[in-house]
Structure formats: structure tokens, C-alpha cells
Tab-separated table of C-alpha atoms and ligand atoms in Angstrom:
chain	number	residue	atom	x	y	z
A	1	UNK	CA	-27.699	5.061	-93.862
A	2	UNK	CA	-31.288	4.371	-94.834
A	3	UNK	CA	-33.054	1.024	-94.859
A	4	UNK	CA	-35.872	2.203	-97.141
A	5	UNK	CA	-34.086	2.767	-100.459
A	6	UNK	CA	-35.946	1.641	-103.599
A	7	UNK	CA	-34.375	-0.891	-105.892
A	8	UNK	CA	-34.756	-1.236	-109.663
A	9	UNK	CA	-37.150	-4.171	-109.410
A	10	UNK	CA	-39.317	-3.375	-106.439
A	11	UNK	CA	-41.456	-6.030	-104.760
A	12	UNK	CA	-45.187	-5.250	-104.784
A	13	UNK	CA	-46.322	-3.033	-101.877
A	14	UNK	CA	-47.238	-5.116	-98.878
A	15	UNK	CA	-44.870	-7.904	-99.864
A	16	UNK	CA	-41.833	-5.855	-98.953
A	17	UNK	CA	-39.502	-7.424	-96.431
A	18	UNK	CA	-36.207	-5.990	-95.172
A	19	UNK	CA	-34.314	-9.101	-96.117
A	20	UNK	CA	-32.035	-10.396	-98.822
A	21	UNK	CA	-32.697	-13.769	-100.426
A	22	UNK	CA	-29.588	-15.610	-101.505
A	23	UNK	CA	-29.691	-18.651	-103.717
A	24	UNK	CA	-26.665	-20.899	-103.424
A	25	UNK	CA	-26.374	-22.238	-106.961
A	26	UNK	CA	-24.019	-24.963	-105.739
A	27	UNK	CA	-26.811	-26.587	-103.726
A	28	UNK	CA	-29.977	-24.865	-104.946
A	29	UNK	CA	-30.759	-23.815	-101.339
A	30	UNK	CA	-32.187	-20.385	-100.548
A	31	UNK	CA	-31.397	-18.260	-97.521
A	32	UNK	CA	-33.226	-15.176	-96.266
A	33	UNK	CA	-30.903	-12.755	-94.555
A	34	UNK	CA	-31.983	-9.664	-92.575
A	35	UNK	CA	-31.115	-6.231	-94.008
A	36	UNK	CA	-30.699	-3.296	-91.624
A	37	UNK	CA	-29.346	0.150	-92.550
A	38	UNK	CA	-28.598	-1.178	-96.048
A	39	UNK	CA	-26.221	-3.740	-94.621
A	40	UNK	CA	-26.212	-7.470	-94.030
A	41	UNK	CA	-24.249	-9.184	-91.292
A	42	UNK	CA	-21.611	-11.544	-92.684
A	43	UNK	CA	-22.212	-13.846	-89.711
A	44	UNK	CA	-25.608	-14.607	-91.313
A	45	UNK	CA	-23.718	-16.066	-94.287
A	46	UNK	CA	-22.208	-18.726	-92.074
A	47	UNK	CA	-25.296	-20.932	-92.471
A	48	UNK	CA	-24.491	-21.259	-96.202
A	49	UNK	CA	-22.587	-24.528	-96.465
A	50	UNK	CA	-22.012	-27.400	-98.878
A	51	UNK	CA	-21.906	-29.912	-96.055
A	52	UNK	CA	-23.015	-29.575	-92.465
A	53	UNK	CA	-19.415	-30.035	-91.262
A	54	UNK	CA	-18.215	-27.024	-93.333
A	55	UNK	CA	-17.149	-23.828	-91.567
A	56	UNK	CA	-19.676	-21.866	-93.638
A	57	UNK	CA	-19.460	-18.868	-95.930
A	58	UNK	CA	-17.610	-15.695	-95.009
A	59	UNK	CA	-17.363	-12.351	-96.789
A	60	UNK	CA	-13.979	-11.507	-98.316
A	61	UNK	CA	-13.203	-7.806	-98.367
A	62	UNK	CA	-9.510	-6.904	-98.482
A	63	UNK	CA	-8.906	-3.338	-97.238
A	64	UNK	CA	-12.526	-3.122	-95.997
A	65	UNK	CA	-13.555	-1.567	-99.304
A	66	UNK	CA	-17.247	-2.317	-98.735
A	67	UNK	CA	-17.429	-3.282	-95.082
A	68	UNK	CA	-18.827	-1.138	-92.272
A	69	UNK	CA	-16.837	-2.081	-89.171
A	70	UNK	CA	-18.936	-0.049	-86.772
A	71	UNK	CA	-21.974	2.168	-86.399
A	72	UNK	CA	-20.991	5.744	-85.629
A	73	UNK	CA	-22.617	9.081	-84.799
A	74	UNK	CA	-19.523	11.254	-85.142
A	75	UNK	CA	-18.771	12.112	-88.773
A	76	UNK	CA	-20.875	11.864	-91.912
A	77	UNK	CA	-19.353	11.750	-95.401
A	78	UNK	CA	-21.184	11.561	-98.706
A	79	UNK	CA	-18.329	10.850	-101.071
A	80	UNK	CA	-20.364	11.304	-104.255
A	81	UNK	CA	-21.712	14.700	-103.243
A	82	UNK	CA	-18.498	15.860	-101.526
A	83	UNK	CA	-20.221	16.358	-98.145
A	84	UNK	CA	-18.469	16.258	-94.764
A	85	UNK	CA	-20.206	16.904	-91.438
A	86	UNK	CA	-19.117	16.568	-87.822
A	87	UNK	CA	-22.055	15.660	-85.570
A	88	UNK	CA	-24.399	17.065	-88.225
A	89	UNK	CA	-22.627	20.413	-88.743
A	90	UNK	CA	-21.200	21.066	-92.203
A	91	UNK	CA	-17.431	21.402	-92.473
A	92	UNK	CA	-17.900	24.665	-94.368
A	93	UNK	CA	-19.885	26.243	-91.523
A	94	UNK	CA	-17.523	24.991	-88.831
A	95	UNK	CA	-14.495	26.279	-90.772
A	96	UNK	CA	-16.140	29.674	-91.052
A	97	UNK	CA	-17.610	30.071	-87.558
A	98	UNK	CA	-15.975	27.683	-85.110
A	99	UNK	CA	-12.549	27.212	-83.551
A	100	UNK	CA	-10.552	24.005	-83.381
A	101	UNK	CA	-10.999	23.839	-79.640
A	102	UNK	CA	-14.789	24.166	-79.901
A	103	UNK	CA	-14.894	21.664	-82.791
A	104	UNK	CA	-12.877	19.158	-80.765
A	105	UNK	CA	-15.433	19.541	-77.951
A	106	UNK	CA	-18.258	19.013	-80.446
A	107	UNK	CA	-16.653	15.891	-81.900
A	108	UNK	CA	-16.043	14.398	-78.479
A	109	UNK	CA	-19.285	15.382	-76.752
A	110	UNK	CA	-21.759	15.353	-79.642
A	111	UNK	CA	-23.023	18.907	-79.039
A	112	UNK	CA	-21.557	22.385	-79.283
A	113	UNK	CA	-20.492	23.640	-75.841
A	114	UNK	CA	-22.234	26.386	-73.867
A	115	UNK	CA	-20.061	29.361	-72.893
A	116	UNK	CA	-19.222	27.895	-69.495
A	117	UNK	CA	-18.560	24.419	-70.956
A	118	UNK	CA	-16.177	25.917	-73.516
A	119	UNK	CA	-14.398	27.971	-70.840
A	120	UNK	CA	-13.984	24.886	-68.701
A	121	UNK	CA	-12.835	22.802	-71.702
A	122	UNK	CA	-10.257	25.392	-72.792
A	123	UNK	CA	-9.003	25.697	-69.221
A	124	UNK	CA	-8.524	21.963	-68.894
A	125	UNK	CA	-6.797	21.580	-72.260
A	126	UNK	CA	-4.423	24.491	-71.698
A	127	UNK	CA	-3.616	23.214	-68.187
A	128	UNK	CA	-2.485	19.870	-69.569
A	129	UNK	CA	-0.029	21.192	-72.145
A	130	UNK	CA	3.122	20.648	-70.083
A	131	UNK	CA	5.019	17.381	-70.455
A	132	UNK	CA	7.181	15.559	-67.942
A	133	UNK	CA	10.779	16.796	-68.051
A	134	UNK	CA	11.973	13.233	-68.711
A	135	UNK	CA	10.330	13.342	-72.143
A	136	UNK	CA	12.812	16.036	-73.107
A	137	UNK	CA	15.548	13.511	-72.382
A	138	UNK	CA	14.084	10.984	-74.854
A	139	UNK	CA	13.822	13.691	-77.471
A	140	UNK	CA	17.436	14.654	-76.937
A	141	UNK	CA	18.397	11.071	-77.782
A	142	UNK	CA	17.074	11.361	-81.341
A	143	UNK	CA	19.358	12.272	-84.253
A	144	UNK	CA	19.251	15.892	-85.394
A	145	UNK	CA	17.608	14.718	-88.649
A	146	UNK	CA	15.092	12.309	-87.066
A	147	UNK	CA	11.663	12.476	-88.666
A	148	UNK	CA	9.333	14.318	-86.259
A	149	UNK	CA	6.563	11.763	-86.885
A	150	UNK	CA	8.877	9.047	-85.533
A	151	UNK	CA	9.532	11.231	-82.491
A	152	UNK	CA	5.817	11.938	-82.044
A	153	UNK	CA	4.833	8.265	-82.270
A	154	UNK	CA	7.473	7.334	-79.699
A	155	UNK	CA	6.742	10.111	-77.241
A	156	UNK	CA	2.957	9.620	-77.374
A	157	UNK	CA	3.510	5.944	-76.625
A	158	UNK	CA	5.855	6.945	-73.798
A	159	UNK	CA	3.097	9.026	-72.170
A	160	UNK	CA	1.436	5.750	-71.153
A	161	UNK	CA	4.387	5.082	-68.834
A	162	UNK	CA	3.783	8.382	-67.027
A	163	UNK	CA	0.041	7.920	-66.608
A	164	UNK	CA	-0.679	4.340	-65.529
A	165	UNK	CA	-4.153	5.561	-64.437
A	166	UNK	CA	-4.941	5.630	-68.179
A	167	UNK	CA	-5.400	1.847	-68.085
A	168	UNK	CA	-8.709	2.460	-66.280
A	169	UNK	CA	-10.434	2.833	-69.650
A	170	UNK	CA	-13.987	2.151	-68.474
A	171	UNK	CA	-13.831	4.926	-65.882
A	172	UNK	CA	-15.307	8.117	-67.428
A	173	UNK	CA	-13.223	10.376	-65.127
A	174	UNK	CA	-10.030	8.654	-66.232
A	175	UNK	CA	-11.032	8.899	-69.895
A	176	UNK	CA	-11.771	12.623	-69.468
A	177	UNK	CA	-8.357	13.179	-67.878
A	178	UNK	CA	-6.515	11.335	-70.659
A	179	UNK	CA	-8.508	13.310	-73.241
A	180	UNK	CA	-7.319	16.611	-71.753
A	181	UNK	CA	-3.788	15.287	-71.584
A	182	UNK	CA	-3.684	13.932	-75.121
A	183	UNK	CA	-5.223	16.988	-76.788
A	184	UNK	CA	-3.160	19.302	-74.580
A	185	UNK	CA	0.188	17.567	-74.963
A	186	UNK	CA	0.215	16.647	-78.670
A	187	UNK	CA	1.194	20.200	-79.750
A	188	UNK	CA	3.907	20.282	-77.084
A	189	UNK	CA	5.404	16.966	-78.217
A	190	UNK	CA	5.201	18.121	-81.843
A	191	UNK	CA	6.795	21.515	-81.155
A	192	UNK	CA	9.562	20.011	-79.020
A	193	UNK	CA	10.349	17.541	-81.835
A	194	UNK	CA	10.610	20.457	-84.251
A	195	UNK	CA	12.892	22.460	-81.922
A	196	UNK	CA	15.067	19.378	-81.453
A	197	UNK	CA	15.630	19.078	-85.230
A	198	UNK	CA	16.699	22.717	-85.311
A	199	UNK	CA	18.895	22.348	-82.238
A	200	UNK	CA	16.895	25.143	-80.611
A	201	UNK	CA	15.932	25.244	-76.913
A	202	UNK	CA	12.439	23.974	-76.118
A	203	UNK	CA	9.817	26.662	-75.559
A	204	UNK	CA	7.343	25.952	-72.773
A	205	UNK	CA	3.600	26.363	-73.290
A	206	UNK	CA	2.048	29.790	-72.776
A	207	UNK	CA	-1.398	29.238	-71.285
A	208	UNK	CA	-2.550	32.767	-72.141
A	209	UNK	CA	-2.592	31.932	-75.841
A	210	UNK	CA	-5.148	30.002	-77.895
A	211	UNK	CA	-4.548	26.334	-78.744
A	212	UNK	CA	-2.985	27.171	-82.112
A	213	UNK	CA	-1.433	30.442	-80.851
A	214	UNK	CA	0.391	28.525	-78.139
A	215	UNK	CA	1.524	25.914	-80.672
A	216	UNK	CA	3.019	28.670	-82.851
A	217	UNK	CA	4.661	30.092	-79.715
A	218	UNK	CA	6.318	26.758	-78.858
A	219	UNK	CA	7.504	26.393	-82.462
A	220	UNK	CA	8.735	29.833	-83.367
A	221	UNK	CA	9.476	31.924	-80.260
A	222	UNK	CA	13.096	32.990	-80.017
A	223	UNK	CA	14.221	35.883	-77.788
A	224	UNK	CA	10.993	37.822	-77.319
A	225	UNK	CA	9.593	37.800	-73.787
A	226	UNK	CA	6.063	37.279	-75.010
A	227	UNK	CA	5.176	35.663	-78.343
A	228	UNK	CA	2.367	37.317	-80.290
A	229	UNK	CA	1.183	35.040	-83.095
A	230	UNK	CA	0.132	36.693	-86.338
A	231	UNK	CA	-3.688	36.544	-86.042
A	232	UNK	CA	-4.213	35.625	-89.718
A	233	UNK	CA	-1.729	32.753	-89.555
A	234	UNK	CA	-3.126	31.647	-86.192
A	235	UNK	CA	-6.656	31.578	-87.648
A	236	UNK	CA	-5.465	29.842	-90.838
A	237	UNK	CA	-3.832	27.085	-88.792
A	238	UNK	CA	-6.910	26.840	-86.585
A	239	UNK	CA	-9.128	26.316	-89.653
A	240	UNK	CA	-6.738	23.665	-90.966
A	241	UNK	CA	-6.999	21.982	-87.563
A	242	UNK	CA	-10.824	22.053	-87.836
A	243	UNK	CA	-10.633	20.432	-91.290
A	244	UNK	CA	-8.410	17.635	-89.981
A	245	UNK	CA	-10.250	16.908	-86.718
A	246	UNK	CA	-12.037	13.741	-87.835
A	247	UNK	CA	-12.815	11.788	-90.983
A	248	UNK	CA	-14.790	8.721	-89.881
A	249	UNK	CA	-13.300	5.256	-90.472
A	250	UNK	CA	-10.041	6.138	-92.231
A	251	UNK	CA	-6.840	4.126	-91.814
A	252	UNK	CA	-5.646	5.834	-88.607
A	253	UNK	CA	-9.068	5.926	-86.904
A	254	UNK	CA	-9.444	2.262	-87.745
A	255	UNK	CA	-6.002	1.645	-86.209
A	256	UNK	CA	-7.156	3.523	-83.091
A	257	UNK	CA	-10.298	1.424	-82.838
A	258	UNK	CA	-8.599	-1.888	-83.607
A	259	UNK	CA	-5.692	-1.366	-81.225
A	260	UNK	CA	-8.042	0.124	-78.611
A	261	UNK	CA	-10.308	-2.917	-78.913
A	262	UNK	CA	-7.647	-4.925	-77.071
A	263	UNK	CA	-8.334	-2.546	-74.118
A	264	UNK	CA	-4.865	-1.059	-74.164
A	265	UNK	CA	-4.486	2.494	-72.737
A	266	UNK	CA	-5.341	5.436	-75.059
A	267	UNK	CA	-1.721	6.640	-75.375
A	268	UNK	CA	-0.620	3.320	-76.866
A	269	UNK	CA	-3.653	3.306	-79.173
A	270	UNK	CA	-2.928	6.914	-80.217
A	271	UNK	CA	0.677	5.962	-80.993
A	272	UNK	CA	-0.679	3.237	-83.311
A	273	UNK	CA	-3.068	5.698	-84.950
A	274	UNK	CA	-0.247	8.216	-85.403
A	275	UNK	CA	1.886	5.501	-87.023
A	276	UNK	CA	-0.964	4.698	-89.435
A	277	UNK	CA	-1.263	8.375	-90.291
A	278	UNK	CA	2.467	8.620	-91.077
A	279	UNK	CA	2.191	6.606	-94.324
A	280	UNK	CA	2.283	8.483	-97.650
A	281	UNK	CA	-1.083	7.046	-98.700
A	282	UNK	CA	-2.701	8.668	-95.639
A	283	UNK	CA	-1.501	11.673	-93.580
A	284	UNK	CA	2.012	11.504	-95.001
A	285	UNK	CA	0.553	12.482	-98.381
A	286	UNK	CA	0.905	16.217	-97.615
A	287	UNK	CA	4.668	15.756	-97.323
A	288	UNK	CA	4.704	13.507	-100.407
A	289	UNK	CA	2.805	16.149	-102.434
A	290	UNK	CA	5.419	18.779	-101.683
A	291	UNK	CA	8.240	16.411	-102.586
A	292	UNK	CA	6.398	15.658	-105.839
A	293	UNK	CA	5.946	19.355	-106.674
A	294	UNK	CA	9.643	19.967	-106.002
A	295	UNK	CA	10.513	16.984	-108.212
A	296	UNK	CA	8.307	18.303	-111.048
A	297	UNK	CA	10.177	21.582	-110.664
A	298	UNK	CA	8.373	23.700	-113.237
A	299	UNK	CA	4.964	24.131	-114.881
A	300	UNK	CA	6.380	23.018	-118.211
A	301	UNK	CA	7.283	19.617	-116.736
A	302	UNK	CA	3.742	18.901	-115.535
A	303	UNK	CA	2.456	17.180	-118.724
A	304	UNK	CA	5.383	14.741	-118.713
A	305	UNK	CA	4.825	14.007	-115.041
A	306	UNK	CA	1.107	13.399	-115.573
A	307	UNK	CA	2.040	11.113	-118.463
A	308	UNK	CA	4.238	9.024	-116.153
A	309	UNK	CA	1.344	8.837	-113.667
A	310	UNK	CA	-0.955	7.593	-116.417
A	311	UNK	CA	1.664	5.022	-117.420
A	312	UNK	CA	1.401	3.637	-113.876
A	313	UNK	CA	4.936	4.662	-112.912
A	314	UNK	CA	3.897	7.077	-110.178
A	315	UNK	CA	0.918	8.349	-108.240
A	316	UNK	CA	-0.289	11.901	-108.429
A	317	UNK	CA	0.043	12.489	-104.702
A	318	UNK	CA	-2.809	14.418	-103.081
A	319	UNK	CA	-5.252	13.017	-105.633
A	320	UNK	CA	-7.827	10.303	-105.136
A	321	UNK	CA	-9.702	9.095	-102.112
A	322	UNK	CA	-11.334	5.863	-101.020
A	323	UNK	CA	-14.578	7.653	-100.153
A	324	UNK	CA	-14.636	10.943	-102.083
A	325	UNK	CA	-15.429	10.464	-105.738
A	326	UNK	CA	-15.903	14.207	-106.056
A	327	UNK	CA	-13.861	17.236	-104.964
A	328	UNK	CA	-12.884	16.773	-101.295
A	329	UNK	CA	-14.810	19.604	-99.562
A	330	UNK	CA	-11.793	20.236	-97.326
A	331	UNK	CA	-9.540	20.789	-100.357
A	332	UNK	CA	-11.755	23.686	-101.512
A	333	UNK	CA	-11.395	25.440	-98.149
A	334	UNK	CA	-7.653	24.738	-98.028
A	335	UNK	CA	-7.173	26.281	-101.473
A	336	UNK	CA	-8.816	29.508	-100.264
A	337	UNK	CA	-6.683	29.617	-97.093
A	338	UNK	CA	-3.550	29.153	-99.192
A	339	UNK	CA	-4.084	32.537	-100.828
A	340	UNK	CA	-4.749	34.217	-97.450
A	341	UNK	CA	-1.451	32.862	-96.147
A	342	UNK	CA	0.398	33.839	-99.347
A	343	UNK	CA	-0.838	37.432	-98.874
A	344	UNK	CA	1.173	37.565	-95.655
A	345	UNK	CA	4.076	35.222	-96.295
A	346	UNK	CA	4.493	35.687	-100.050
A	347	UNK	CA	3.264	33.476	-102.863
A	348	UNK	CA	4.635	29.944	-102.771
A	349	UNK	CA	5.948	29.434	-106.332
A	350	UNK	CA	5.014	25.731	-106.202
A	351	UNK	CA	1.328	26.747	-106.300
A	352	UNK	CA	1.611	27.250	-110.067
A	353	UNK	CA	2.797	23.663	-110.520
A	354	UNK	CA	-0.012	22.429	-108.269
A	355	UNK	CA	-2.641	24.405	-110.180
A	356	UNK	CA	-1.362	23.042	-113.480
A	357	UNK	CA	-1.444	19.462	-112.162
A	358	UNK	CA	-5.013	20.032	-111.024
A	359	UNK	CA	-6.045	21.666	-114.308
A	360	UNK	CA	-4.656	18.845	-116.444
A	361	UNK	CA	-5.913	16.089	-114.163
A	362	UNK	CA	-9.463	17.444	-113.983
A	363	UNK	CA	-9.667	17.405	-117.788
A	364	UNK	CA	-7.837	14.149	-118.420
A	365	UNK	CA	-9.803	10.987	-119.158
A	366	UNK	CA	-7.538	8.874	-116.875
A	367	UNK	CA	-8.443	10.945	-113.801
A	368	UNK	CA	-12.020	11.731	-114.852
A	369	UNK	CA	-12.945	8.087	-115.462
A	370	UNK	CA	-11.442	7.048	-112.120
A	371	UNK	CA	-13.075	10.007	-110.392
A	372	UNK	CA	-9.767	11.226	-108.963
A	373	UNK	CA	-9.969	14.714	-107.459
A	374	UNK	CA	-7.655	16.707	-105.174
A	375	UNK	CA	-7.923	15.570	-101.564
A	376	UNK	CA	-7.208	17.583	-98.411
A	377	UNK	CA	-3.477	16.970	-98.683
A	378	UNK	CA	-3.032	18.472	-102.126
A	379	UNK	CA	-2.788	22.103	-101.002
A	380	UNK	CA	-2.003	21.910	-97.268
A	381	UNK	CA	1.732	21.366	-97.788
A	382	UNK	CA	1.994	24.608	-99.762
A	383	UNK	CA	0.471	26.489	-96.841
A	384	UNK	CA	2.655	24.799	-94.256
A	385	UNK	CA	5.764	25.490	-96.305
A	386	UNK	CA	4.837	29.150	-96.639
A	387	UNK	CA	4.333	29.324	-92.886
A	388	UNK	CA	7.924	28.144	-92.441
A	389	UNK	CA	7.428	24.474	-91.590
A	390	UNK	CA	9.899	21.916	-92.958
A	391	UNK	CA	8.245	19.144	-95.015
A	392	UNK	CA	8.807	16.524	-92.337
A	393	UNK	CA	6.519	18.488	-89.999
A	394	UNK	CA	3.516	18.297	-92.344
A	395	UNK	CA	2.141	14.932	-91.158
A	396	UNK	CA	2.652	16.097	-87.572
A	397	UNK	CA	0.385	19.066	-88.315
A	398	UNK	CA	-2.246	16.513	-89.320
A	399	UNK	CA	-1.775	14.320	-86.245
A	400	UNK	CA	-2.316	17.113	-83.707
A	401	UNK	CA	-5.918	17.962	-84.630
A	402	UNK	CA	-6.821	14.377	-85.591
A	403	UNK	CA	-6.207	13.406	-81.952
A	404	UNK	CA	-9.692	14.645	-80.982
A	405	UNK	CA	-11.249	12.462	-83.692
A	406	UNK	CA	-9.201	9.437	-82.654
A	407	UNK	CA	-10.292	9.787	-79.043
A	408	UNK	CA	-13.949	10.214	-80.038
A	409	UNK	CA	-13.738	7.067	-82.209
A	410	UNK	CA	-12.013	5.176	-79.390
A	411	UNK	CA	-14.644	6.144	-76.791
A	412	UNK	CA	-17.480	5.301	-79.169
A	413	UNK	CA	-15.887	1.885	-79.765
A	414	UNK	CA	-15.425	1.227	-76.025
A	415	UNK	CA	-19.038	2.110	-75.200
A	416	UNK	CA	-20.559	0.173	-78.109
A	417	UNK	CA	-21.961	-3.063	-76.690
A	418	UNK	CA	-21.645	-4.699	-80.127
A	419	UNK	CA	-17.896	-4.158	-80.290
A	420	UNK	CA	-15.365	-6.743	-79.140
A	421	UNK	CA	-11.677	-7.257	-79.755
A	422	UNK	CA	-11.086	-6.790	-83.500
A	423	UNK	CA	-10.064	-10.028	-85.076
A	424	UNK	CA	-10.707	-10.518	-88.799
A	425	UNK	CA	-10.858	-13.884	-90.495
A	426	UNK	CA	-8.681	-14.950	-93.419
A	427	UNK	CA	-8.991	-17.112	-96.500
A	428	UNK	CA	-6.145	-19.588	-96.099
A	429	UNK	CA	-4.514	-20.401	-99.458
A	430	UNK	CA	-1.258	-21.888	-98.156
A	431	UNK	CA	0.118	-25.437	-97.959
A	432	UNK	CA	-1.918	-28.300	-96.583
A	433	UNK	CA	-0.396	-30.436	-93.800
A	434	UNK	CA	3.052	-31.820	-94.756
A	435	UNK	CA	5.904	-33.571	-92.985
A	436	UNK	CA	9.030	-31.853	-91.715
A	437	UNK	CA	12.119	-32.641	-93.870
A	438	UNK	CA	15.444	-32.771	-91.977
A	439	UNK	CA	17.961	-30.181	-93.210
A	440	UNK	CA	20.346	-32.744	-94.788
A	441	UNK	CA	17.457	-34.213	-96.836
A	442	UNK	CA	16.418	-30.930	-98.477
A	443	UNK	CA	17.488	-30.248	-102.012
B	501	ACO	N1	-2.606	8.884	-108.936
B	501	ACO	C1	-2.790	8.076	-110.012
B	501	ACO	N2	-3.681	7.068	-110.058
B	501	ACO	C2	-4.429	6.878	-108.947
B	501	ACO	C3	-4.306	7.688	-107.818
B	501	ACO	C4	-3.360	8.735	-107.844
B	501	ACO	N3	-3.188	9.541	-106.774
B	501	ACO	N4	-5.170	7.260	-106.873
B	501	ACO	C5	-5.830	6.230	-107.406
B	501	ACO	N5	-5.379	5.998	-108.675
B	501	ACO	C6	-5.879	4.989	-109.617
B	501	ACO	C7	-5.433	3.594	-109.204
B	501	ACO	O1	-4.206	3.253	-109.777
B	501	ACO	C8	-6.578	2.753	-109.728
B	501	ACO	O2	-6.428	2.626	-111.112
B	501	ACO	P1	-6.868	1.253	-111.848
B	501	ACO	O3	-8.345	1.153	-111.643
B	501	ACO	O4	-6.438	1.427	-113.265
B	501	ACO	O5	-6.123	0.152	-111.134
B	501	ACO	C9	-7.798	3.641	-109.497
B	501	ACO	O6	-7.300	4.976	-109.520
B	501	ACO	C10	-8.511	3.383	-108.181
B	501	ACO	O7	-7.567	3.588	-107.120
B	501	ACO	P2	-7.460	2.673	-105.842
B	501	ACO	O8	-6.008	2.539	-105.499
B	501	ACO	O9	-8.259	1.429	-106.007
B	501	ACO	O10	-8.198	3.567	-104.775
B	501	ACO	P3	-8.112	3.384	-103.213
B	501	ACO	O11	-9.422	3.784	-102.696
B	501	ACO	O12	-7.634	2.030	-102.851
B	501	ACO	O13	-6.959	4.404	-102.790
B	501	ACO	C11	-5.853	6.371	-102.146
B	501	ACO	C12	-7.203	5.649	-102.277
B	501	ACO	C13	-4.901	5.521	-101.267
B	501	ACO	C14	-6.082	7.696	-101.432
B	501	ACO	C15	-5.257	6.582	-103.537
B	501	ACO	O14	-6.120	7.406	-104.302
B	501	ACO	C16	-3.853	7.193	-103.499
B	501	ACO	O15	-2.877	6.455	-103.350
B	501	ACO	N6	-3.728	8.548	-103.582
B	501	ACO	C17	-2.450	9.207	-103.475
B	501	ACO	C18	-2.051	9.345	-102.013
B	501	ACO	C19	-2.886	10.376	-101.289
B	501	ACO	O16	-3.087	11.487	-101.763
B	501	ACO	N7	-3.324	10.000	-100.085
B	501	ACO	C20	-4.083	10.899	-99.218
B	501	ACO	C21	-5.514	10.458	-99.112
B	501	ACO	S1	-6.416	11.601	-98.109
B	501	ACO	C22	-5.966	11.184	-96.543
B	501	ACO	O17	-5.672	10.100	-96.192
B	501	ACO	C23	-5.927	12.249	-95.600
């Protein structure tokens, strides 16, 4: 954010002030409000009143469409240019050169690790992958067809009962420990949920494998003594994890910050963030895209489907974004990975329907005028399906890597002296005071 942008009608040099002058046409009064980083503070509006006894003016911004709720140094997005950076590094370069584990370190610590820092980090993550045996008992209580996101939300929340030390949120050592545990255990909880749906025995973590290699081991190992993940699939999943690691103040990160602002432990806050991610307008969109492609069924049905979207009957899932008004840079990388995975696992026939949806949408006035482009979720489901994941696992595959981003956002919120418990205001439009009517007097 810059505070030195020019405006169309610039004040003469020398007269420039970083303020905003507001004229209240109801009273004719003028107010000069400070501008910093291209923002004003709504609390400065409170002085604008009709009468001195008034509460004062507030800003009204449903869904935070134009409200910055925090200052952050983690992730930068330029939605018009289609730019995404973690701690200043472009997503394209990280996807090409980094690993998820290293990227998670970067997101959390602000700098890329040295060799010894990375070794130490990997050691600590891999040595916190085991979960308490009692968690297996909860999982066994779920129906065979329980959605794995429901299981993940519940079991992450349950971790708080095993680690009461996590309540010590202002102790850096405690925060570090919970970070290892959360990043280490999310894949285990996810894989155990998957094995439960299949009725297969749980596979314990293998600490010799990489973060994603071990995850594939816990998901897919059957009778072999040692699981050897396919290196191309392992790398493909690792890149997808890099792409999903953080995305600034999205719905789930905001849930993490808001819930965390009450000073609850990080497991409970992560459960809330995971729940926010589950929705089809957020991380559940990858599952919804696949269901949509299956529903469309064939390339020839795409025009009719797009027509129903334009008529407002449906959404084109995996399209559109609050921030990106250009091609989501992650979607471009995902599209490339899809073909690498298809080379090994066989071409997913739904790709042709997806490509046709994209082709029509990118040419159609409805989508062009609204600047609707494919987002990260448009192609990920096709990859996950080709890798053998059931659709219900797709949002889980989003939640695992996003955990590092959630924790980074949570820590940044805790250490920000400007942050307090989140508590928005409302515009009350309901009834004024009225008298209670006894039941036998109501018509
Ligand atoms: N299909 C059809 N029309 C759409 C779509 C879509 N996918 N997305 C937005 N629009 C239309 C809206 O109907 C609206 O039209 P209008 O101006 O005629 O009313 C216009 O585009 C603007 O959309 P908003 O809903 O105001 O945009 P908002 O920023 O609130 O929503 C969102 C963003 C939720 C991502 C939306 O685009 C959507 O629902 N997309 C489909 C779900 C999806 O793919 N979610 C994943 C997002 S990425 C992520 O979370 C990881």
C-alpha cells in the first residue's frame, strides 16, 4: 500500500496534506481526516454527528468488501495484475524452486531458512506427525460416509483437549510447539479420516519420507513394507501445497484471526478456520467444481450450462474471486500440473468439459464484464481425482497446507499491538422499544 498515489485533481505542490476532507452536507460542517497507507480509520468518522448526543458516523461494509482489518507482512496480492507473493517471493518462483515445507517456514518466519534451520524445521514437523491413540477412537465413531472435512474440523478441535499447554498463547515456546504439532498432525488427521471412510486400517506416519511423501504413504499404503511415493505425484502434490499455503485475508484466515482474537488456543481457532474453508464459496469450491463438471457430463452440454449460469440459476464454480479480477496466478500453475499428472495417471476426461467452460466463459460478455476468471479451485479437483482422491477429500487437501498460513496470520494478529478482540458494529434496523403482549392477547 502506498500513501503517495496521485489523484485526478492534485493539490498544488507544497499544499499537499495526507488527509481527507469530508463535508457533511446535512450540517455544512467539514472534517479533516488523516490518510495513511491509502486508508482512513473509521473511528475518525465518529466525530461526524448531527447532534452532540449522537453516536456518530460509522462505516458500513458488509462482507468487508473494502475494509482492511489488519496490516500484514505475510502475503501480497495484486488482484488486477494477477500477482501473488509470500513474504516478497513470487508464487511462480516458489512453485518452481521451493518445497512446501520450506515455504511453510518462510511464511511463518518471514525469511527462507538456512540449511540447518530447514533440517531442524523438518525434523520437528516430522516428529510431531503422530496423534494420540484416543483420536482414532473418535474417528471410529463417525459414519462410513462422513464427510472428511467434518472429521477434520472435529479432530483438530479435539487436539486442544490433549494439549492444554496451547492456552499459553503469548509464550513463544508454546506457540512454536503448537505450530509443529498442527503442521505435523494435519496430514495424519486427514489421512486417517480418508482410511476410515474406506474401512481400511490406519497407516502410521513414516518419518523417513517427505511431508507430502508421508501423507501419500498414510493414504495409500496397503501391504507393502515400505511405501515409495511416485516422485512426480509427490512433487505435484507438494507444488499444490505451496500454492495453497496462504492467501492473505480470505474467509478462513479471517476466521482464524477473529476466533483467535478472543485468545482461545490455536487448535480451536484452526478448527474454526477449517470450518470456514469447508464452504463451497471458499475451499469447498474444488469439490463443487468436480460435481459441476460431472453434472454437465459432456462438452456439448457446456453452452446450455453456461446459459443457466448467465440466467442467474447457478454459479460457474471455480470462477470469480473477491480479489483477483484477472487470471488467478495459481490457476495457471495448476493447469500445467494437471497435464503432468495425467501423463502418469491417464487423462481425466472431465478436463475437456473444464476447458470448454473456460473457453466459452473467457469470451462471453457476462464473464468478461464481471472480470470472472478461473480461480485456483477450477483445475485442482481434476488433479486430485486423477490421483485417486474421492471428491470429499478435495477441501481437506486445501486445509492441510493452509494450516501454515493460518498460524502465521494468527501469530501476526497476536503480536500486533493494534489488534484487540474482533467485534464489529451493526446498523440496527429492527423494532424500536415495544411492550410485551401476553400470549392470549396476540392475534
Ligand atoms: N458464476 C457466475 N456468476 C458469478 C460467479 C460465478 N462463479 N462469481 C461471481 N459472479 C457474478 C455475481 O453474480 C455478480 O453478478 P452481478 O453483478 O450481476 O450481481 C458478480 O459476478 C460479482 O460477484 P460477487 O458475488 O459480488 O463477487 P464476490 O467477490 O462477492 O464473490 C466469489 C467471490 C465468492 C469467489 C464468487 O465469485 C463465487 O461464488 N465463485 C464461485 C465459487 C468459487 O469458485 N469459490 C472459490 C473462490 S477461491 C477460494 O476461496 C480458494
